PDB file of C-alpha atoms in Angstrom:
ATOM      1  CA  MET A   1      10.107   3.689 -22.855  1.00  0.00           C
ATOM      2  CA  GLN A   2       9.912   5.819 -25.966  1.00  0.00           C
ATOM      3  CA  THR A   3       7.008   5.986 -27.549  1.00  0.00           C
ATOM      4  CA  ASN A   4       8.368   5.001 -31.208  1.00  0.00           C
ATOM      5  CA  LYS A   5      10.218   1.912 -29.656  1.00  0.00           C
ATOM      6  CA  GLU A   6       6.722   0.220 -28.300  1.00  0.00           C
ATOM      7  CA  LYS A   7       5.802  -1.227 -32.040  1.00  0.00           C
ATOM      8  CA  TYR A   8       8.983  -3.277 -31.913  1.00  0.00           C
ATOM      9  CA  ILE A   9       8.224  -4.633 -28.663  1.00  0.00           C
ATOM     10  CA  ILE A  10       4.560  -4.823 -28.121  1.00  0.00           C
ATOM     11  CA  ASN A  11       4.357  -8.467 -28.919  1.00  0.00           C
ATOM     12  CA  ASP A  12       7.601  -9.628 -27.266  1.00  0.00           C
ATOM     13  CA  VAL A  13       6.785  -8.242 -23.581  1.00  0.00           C
ATOM     14  CA  THR A  14       4.189  -9.133 -20.881  1.00  0.00           C
ATOM     15  CA  LEU A  15       4.844  -6.067 -18.332  1.00  0.00           C
ATOM     16  CA  ILE A  16       6.123  -2.405 -19.603  1.00  0.00           C
ATOM     17  CA  GLN A  17       7.431  -1.117 -16.349  1.00  0.00           C
ATOM     18  CA  SER A  18       8.239   2.538 -17.684  1.00  0.00           C
ATOM     19  CA  VAL A  19       4.787   4.322 -18.213  1.00  0.00           C
ATOM     20  CA  ASP A  20       5.458   8.111 -17.203  1.00  0.00           C
ATOM     21  CA  ASN A  21       2.996  10.193 -19.559  1.00  0.00           C
ATOM     22  CA  LEU A  22      -0.257   9.820 -21.151  1.00  0.00           C
ATOM     23  CA  LYS A  23       1.147   9.978 -24.823  1.00  0.00           C
ATOM     24  CA  LEU A  24       2.897   6.642 -24.288  1.00  0.00           C
ATOM     25  CA  ALA A  25      -0.140   5.013 -22.410  1.00  0.00           C
ATOM     26  CA  HIS A  26      -2.171   6.125 -25.627  1.00  0.00           C
ATOM     27  CA  GLU A  27       0.602   4.486 -27.845  1.00  0.00           C
ATOM     28  CA  ILE A  28       0.540   1.254 -25.745  1.00  0.00           C
ATOM     29  CA  SER A  29      -2.821   1.249 -25.982  1.00  0.00           C
ATOM     30  CA  ARG A  30      -3.644   1.781 -29.797  1.00  0.00           C
ATOM     31  CA  LEU A  31      -0.482  -0.961 -30.250  1.00  0.00           C
ATOM     32  CA  ALA A  32      -2.316  -3.602 -28.052  1.00  0.00           C
ATOM     33  CA  VAL A  33      -5.643  -2.881 -29.603  1.00  0.00           C
ATOM     34  CA  LYS A  34      -4.457  -3.547 -33.203  1.00  0.00           C
ATOM     35  CA  ASN A  35      -2.204  -6.633 -31.679  1.00  0.00           C
ATOM     36  CA  ASN A  36      -5.381  -8.109 -30.025  1.00  0.00           C
ATOM     37  CA  LYS A  37      -3.740  -8.663 -26.575  1.00  0.00           C
ATOM     38  CA  THR A  38      -3.913  -6.539 -23.028  1.00  0.00           C
ATOM     39  CA  MET A  39      -0.392  -4.880 -21.914  1.00  0.00           C
ATOM     40  CA  ASN A  40       0.433  -4.737 -18.379  1.00  0.00           C
ATOM     41  CA  VAL A  41       1.865  -1.691 -17.406  1.00  0.00           C
ATOM     42  CA  LEU A  42       3.545   0.085 -14.354  1.00  0.00           C
ATOM     43  CA  VAL A  43       3.207   3.828 -13.946  1.00  0.00           C
ATOM     44  CA  GLU A  44       6.835   4.967 -13.370  1.00  0.00           C
ATOM     45  CA  ILE A  45       7.224   7.499 -10.620  1.00  0.00           C
ATOM     46  CA  ASN A  46      10.082  10.087 -10.473  1.00  0.00           C
ATOM     47  CA  ILE A  47      10.553   9.645  -6.811  1.00  0.00           C
ATOM     48  CA  GLY A  48      13.304  11.874  -6.168  1.00  0.00           C
ATOM     49  CA  ASP A  49      12.460  14.565  -8.769  1.00  0.00           C
ATOM     50  CA  GLU A  50      15.521  14.160 -10.732  1.00  0.00           C
ATOM     51  CA  ALA A  51      15.892  16.218 -13.924  1.00  0.00           C
ATOM     52  CA  THR A  52      17.681  13.217 -15.382  1.00  0.00           C
ATOM     53  CA  LYS A  53      15.123  10.482 -14.629  1.00  0.00           C
ATOM     54  CA  SER A  54      11.803  10.042 -16.608  1.00  0.00           C
ATOM     55  CA  GLY A  55       8.781   9.510 -14.311  1.00  0.00           C
ATOM     56  CA  VAL A  56       5.552  11.366 -13.327  1.00  0.00           C
ATOM     57  CA  SER A  57       5.709  13.097 -10.271  1.00  0.00           C
ATOM     58  CA  ALA A  58       4.390  11.585  -7.002  1.00  0.00           C
ATOM     59  CA  GLU A  59       1.990  14.211  -6.939  1.00  0.00           C
ATOM     60  CA  MET A  60       0.749  13.347 -10.300  1.00  0.00           C
ATOM     61  CA  ALA A  61       0.688   9.521 -10.144  1.00  0.00           C
ATOM     62  CA  GLU A  62      -2.441   8.872  -9.061  1.00  0.00           C
ATOM     63  CA  GLU A  63      -4.085  10.523 -11.981  1.00  0.00           C
ATOM     64  CA  LEU A  64      -1.604   9.179 -14.654  1.00  0.00           C
ATOM     65  CA  VAL A  65      -2.915   5.278 -13.070  1.00  0.00           C
ATOM     66  CA  ARG A  66      -6.687   6.634 -13.277  1.00  0.00           C
ATOM     67  CA  GLN A  67      -6.473   7.781 -16.800  1.00  0.00           C
ATOM     68  CA  THR A  68      -4.099   4.739 -18.399  1.00  0.00           C
ATOM     69  CA  ALA A  69      -6.370   2.534 -16.637  1.00  0.00           C
ATOM     70  CA  GLN A  70      -9.475   3.817 -18.425  1.00  0.00           C
ATOM     71  CA  LEU A  71      -7.579   3.187 -22.191  1.00  0.00           C
ATOM     72  CA  PRO A  72      -8.597  -0.053 -24.196  1.00  0.00           C
ATOM     73  CA  ASN A  73      -6.408  -2.929 -23.857  1.00  0.00           C
ATOM     74  CA  VAL A  74      -4.094  -1.768 -21.048  1.00  0.00           C
ATOM     75  CA  SER A  75      -3.965  -3.053 -17.395  1.00  0.00           C
ATOM     76  CA  VAL A  76      -2.223  -0.905 -14.646  1.00  0.00           C
ATOM     77  CA  LYS A  77      -0.628  -3.703 -12.382  1.00  0.00           C
ATOM     78  CA  GLY A  78       1.149  -1.144 -10.399  1.00  0.00           C
ATOM     79  CA  LEU A  79       3.979   1.541  -9.599  1.00  0.00           C
ATOM     80  CA  MET A  80       7.891   1.409 -10.703  1.00  0.00           C
ATOM     81  CA  ALA A  81      10.577   4.169  -9.426  1.00  0.00           C
ATOM     82  CA  ILE A  82      14.448   4.158  -9.552  1.00  0.00           C
ATOM     83  CA  PRO A  83      15.374   6.497  -6.376  1.00  0.00           C
ATOM     84  CA  PRO A  84      18.091   8.214  -6.367  1.00  0.00           C
ATOM     85  CA  VAL A  85      21.351   6.440  -5.597  1.00  0.00           C
ATOM     86  CA  GLY A  86      22.085   6.861  -1.850  1.00  0.00           C
ATOM     87  CA  SER A  87      18.569   7.096  -0.994  1.00  0.00           C
ATOM     88  CA  GLY A  88      17.214   6.784   2.960  1.00  0.00           C
ATOM     89  CA  GLU A  89      14.252   5.049   4.047  1.00  0.00           C
ATOM     90  CA  ASP A  90      12.115   8.174   3.761  1.00  0.00           C
ATOM     91  CA  VAL A  91      12.201   8.088  -0.204  1.00  0.00           C
ATOM     92  CA  PHE A  92      11.175   4.426  -0.137  1.00  0.00           C
ATOM     93  CA  GLU A  93       8.802   5.025   2.613  1.00  0.00           C
ATOM     94  CA  LYS A  94       7.208   7.901   0.057  1.00  0.00           C
ATOM     95  CA  MET A  95       7.057   5.287  -2.756  1.00  0.00           C
ATOM     96  CA  HIS A  96       5.303   2.676  -0.494  1.00  0.00           C
ATOM     97  CA  GLY A  97       2.884   5.334   0.936  1.00  0.00           C
ATOM     98  CA  ILE A  98       2.000   6.123  -2.644  1.00  0.00           C
ATOM     99  CA  PHE A  99       1.510   2.362  -4.083  1.00  0.00           C
ATOM    100  CA  LEU A 100      -0.583   1.761  -0.596  1.00  0.00           C
ATOM    101  CA  SER A 101      -2.626   4.988  -1.200  1.00  0.00           C
ATOM    102  CA  VAL A 102      -3.196   4.393  -4.827  1.00  0.00           C
ATOM    103  CA  LYS A 103      -3.937   0.458  -4.071  1.00  0.00           C
ATOM    104  CA  GLU A 104      -6.877   1.323  -1.284  1.00  0.00           C
ATOM    105  CA  LYS A 105      -8.627   3.454  -3.831  1.00  0.00           C
ATOM    106  CA  ASP A 106      -9.532   0.050  -5.659  1.00  0.00           C
ATOM    107  CA  ILE A 107      -9.440   1.851  -8.867  1.00  0.00           C
ATOM    108  CA  PRO A 108     -11.295  -0.235 -11.935  1.00  0.00           C
ATOM    109  CA  ASN A 109      -8.365  -1.700 -13.923  1.00  0.00           C
ATOM    110  CA  VAL A 110      -5.914  -1.164 -11.754  1.00  0.00           C
ATOM    111  CA  SER A 111      -4.323  -4.141  -9.647  1.00  0.00           C
ATOM    112  CA  MET A 112      -1.715  -2.534  -8.061  1.00  0.00           C
ATOM    113  CA  ASP A 113       0.132  -6.175  -7.483  1.00  0.00           C
ATOM    114  CA  ILE A 114       3.404  -4.940  -8.357  1.00  0.00           C
ATOM    115  CA  LEU A 115       5.768  -2.286  -6.438  1.00  0.00           C
ATOM    116  CA  SER A 116       9.388  -2.164  -8.458  1.00  0.00           C
ATOM    117  CA  MET A 117      11.723  -0.105  -6.954  1.00  0.00           C
ATOM    118  CA  GLY A 118      15.323  -1.441  -5.656  1.00  0.00           C
ATOM    119  CA  MET A 119      18.750  -1.898  -7.750  1.00  0.00           C
ATOM    120  CA  SER A 120      21.562  -3.781  -6.702  1.00  0.00           C
ATOM    121  CA  GLY A 121      22.912  -0.964  -4.621  1.00  0.00           C
ATOM    122  CA  ASP A 122      19.475  -0.858  -2.714  1.00  0.00           C
ATOM    123  CA  TYR A 123      17.260  -3.733  -3.423  1.00  0.00           C
ATOM    124  CA  GLU A 124      17.529  -4.753   0.540  1.00  0.00           C
ATOM    125  CA  LEU A 125      16.050  -1.395   1.661  1.00  0.00           C
ATOM    126  CA  ALA A 126      13.339  -1.280  -1.284  1.00  0.00           C
ATOM    127  CA  ILE A 127      12.465  -4.901  -0.120  1.00  0.00           C
ATOM    128  CA  LYS A 128      12.087  -3.861   3.536  1.00  0.00           C
ATOM    129  CA  HIS A 129       9.659  -0.887   1.901  1.00  0.00           C
ATOM    130  CA  GLY A 130       7.324  -2.931  -0.261  1.00  0.00           C
ATOM    131  CA  SER A 131       8.767  -4.031  -3.345  1.00  0.00           C
ATOM    132  CA  ASN A 132       8.473  -6.980  -5.153  1.00  0.00           C
ATOM    133  CA  LEU A 133      10.389  -6.512  -8.377  1.00  0.00           C
ATOM    134  CA  VAL A 134      13.564  -5.379  -7.966  1.00  0.00           C
ATOM    135  CA  ARG A 135      16.556  -4.992 -10.778  1.00  0.00           C
ATOM    136  CA  ILE A 136      19.702  -6.141  -9.596  1.00  0.00           C
ATOM    137  CA  GLY A 137      21.631  -6.694 -12.944  1.00  0.00           C
ATOM    138  CA  THR A 138      25.041  -5.477 -11.349  1.00  0.00           C
ATOM    139  CA  LYS A 139      24.656  -8.038  -8.503  1.00  0.00           C
ATOM    140  CA  LEU A 140      24.444 -10.999 -10.766  1.00  0.00           C
ATOM    141  CA  PHE A 141      26.453  -9.966 -13.455  1.00  0.00           C
ATOM    142  CA  GLY A 142      28.789  -7.188 -12.509  1.00  0.00           C
ATOM    143  CA  ALA A 143      29.427  -3.912 -13.172  1.00  0.00           C
ATOM    144  CA  ARG A 144      28.802  -2.605 -16.990  1.00  0.00           C
ATOM    145  CA  LYS A 145      31.812  -2.526 -19.173  1.00  0.00           C
ATOM    146  CA  TYR A 146      31.292   0.417 -21.784  1.00  0.00           C
ATOM    147  CA  LEU A 147      33.358   0.509 -25.137  1.00  0.00           C
ATOM    148  CA  GLU A 148      35.676   3.146 -25.456  1.00  0.00           C
ATOM    149  CA  ASP A 149      35.675   5.568 -28.671  1.00  0.00           C
TER     150      ASP A 149
END
């Protein structure tokens, strides 16, 4: 989520899954306060350290969770990741391990109820490793069709 897009959606969503930096978390907090609401968020982890994907590094995930949880009108509900295509169990195990580690810390304003990972090609593996929110649009609606120039 880009910080300049938050103002357009803040009143239309109940969960933002893509908090990958503190600047974005601050903007969500500012808008939530302004609109007198609490925004639920997931901290996004770049579990595969892919240059083409957003997300905080696995090593910095807990710190971003802690910093985000301190902001007014923001409630951290869990973690989100999009593992690399064709990932093996080790990547899903690593993500689940981070989730459990943060959950065990019992950080104030952090419920760790949601582990969002898995898409149409790997959702079964994701569920096996603790995911309770998957994105299966391709399975439901078919592959995207892009317009040609």
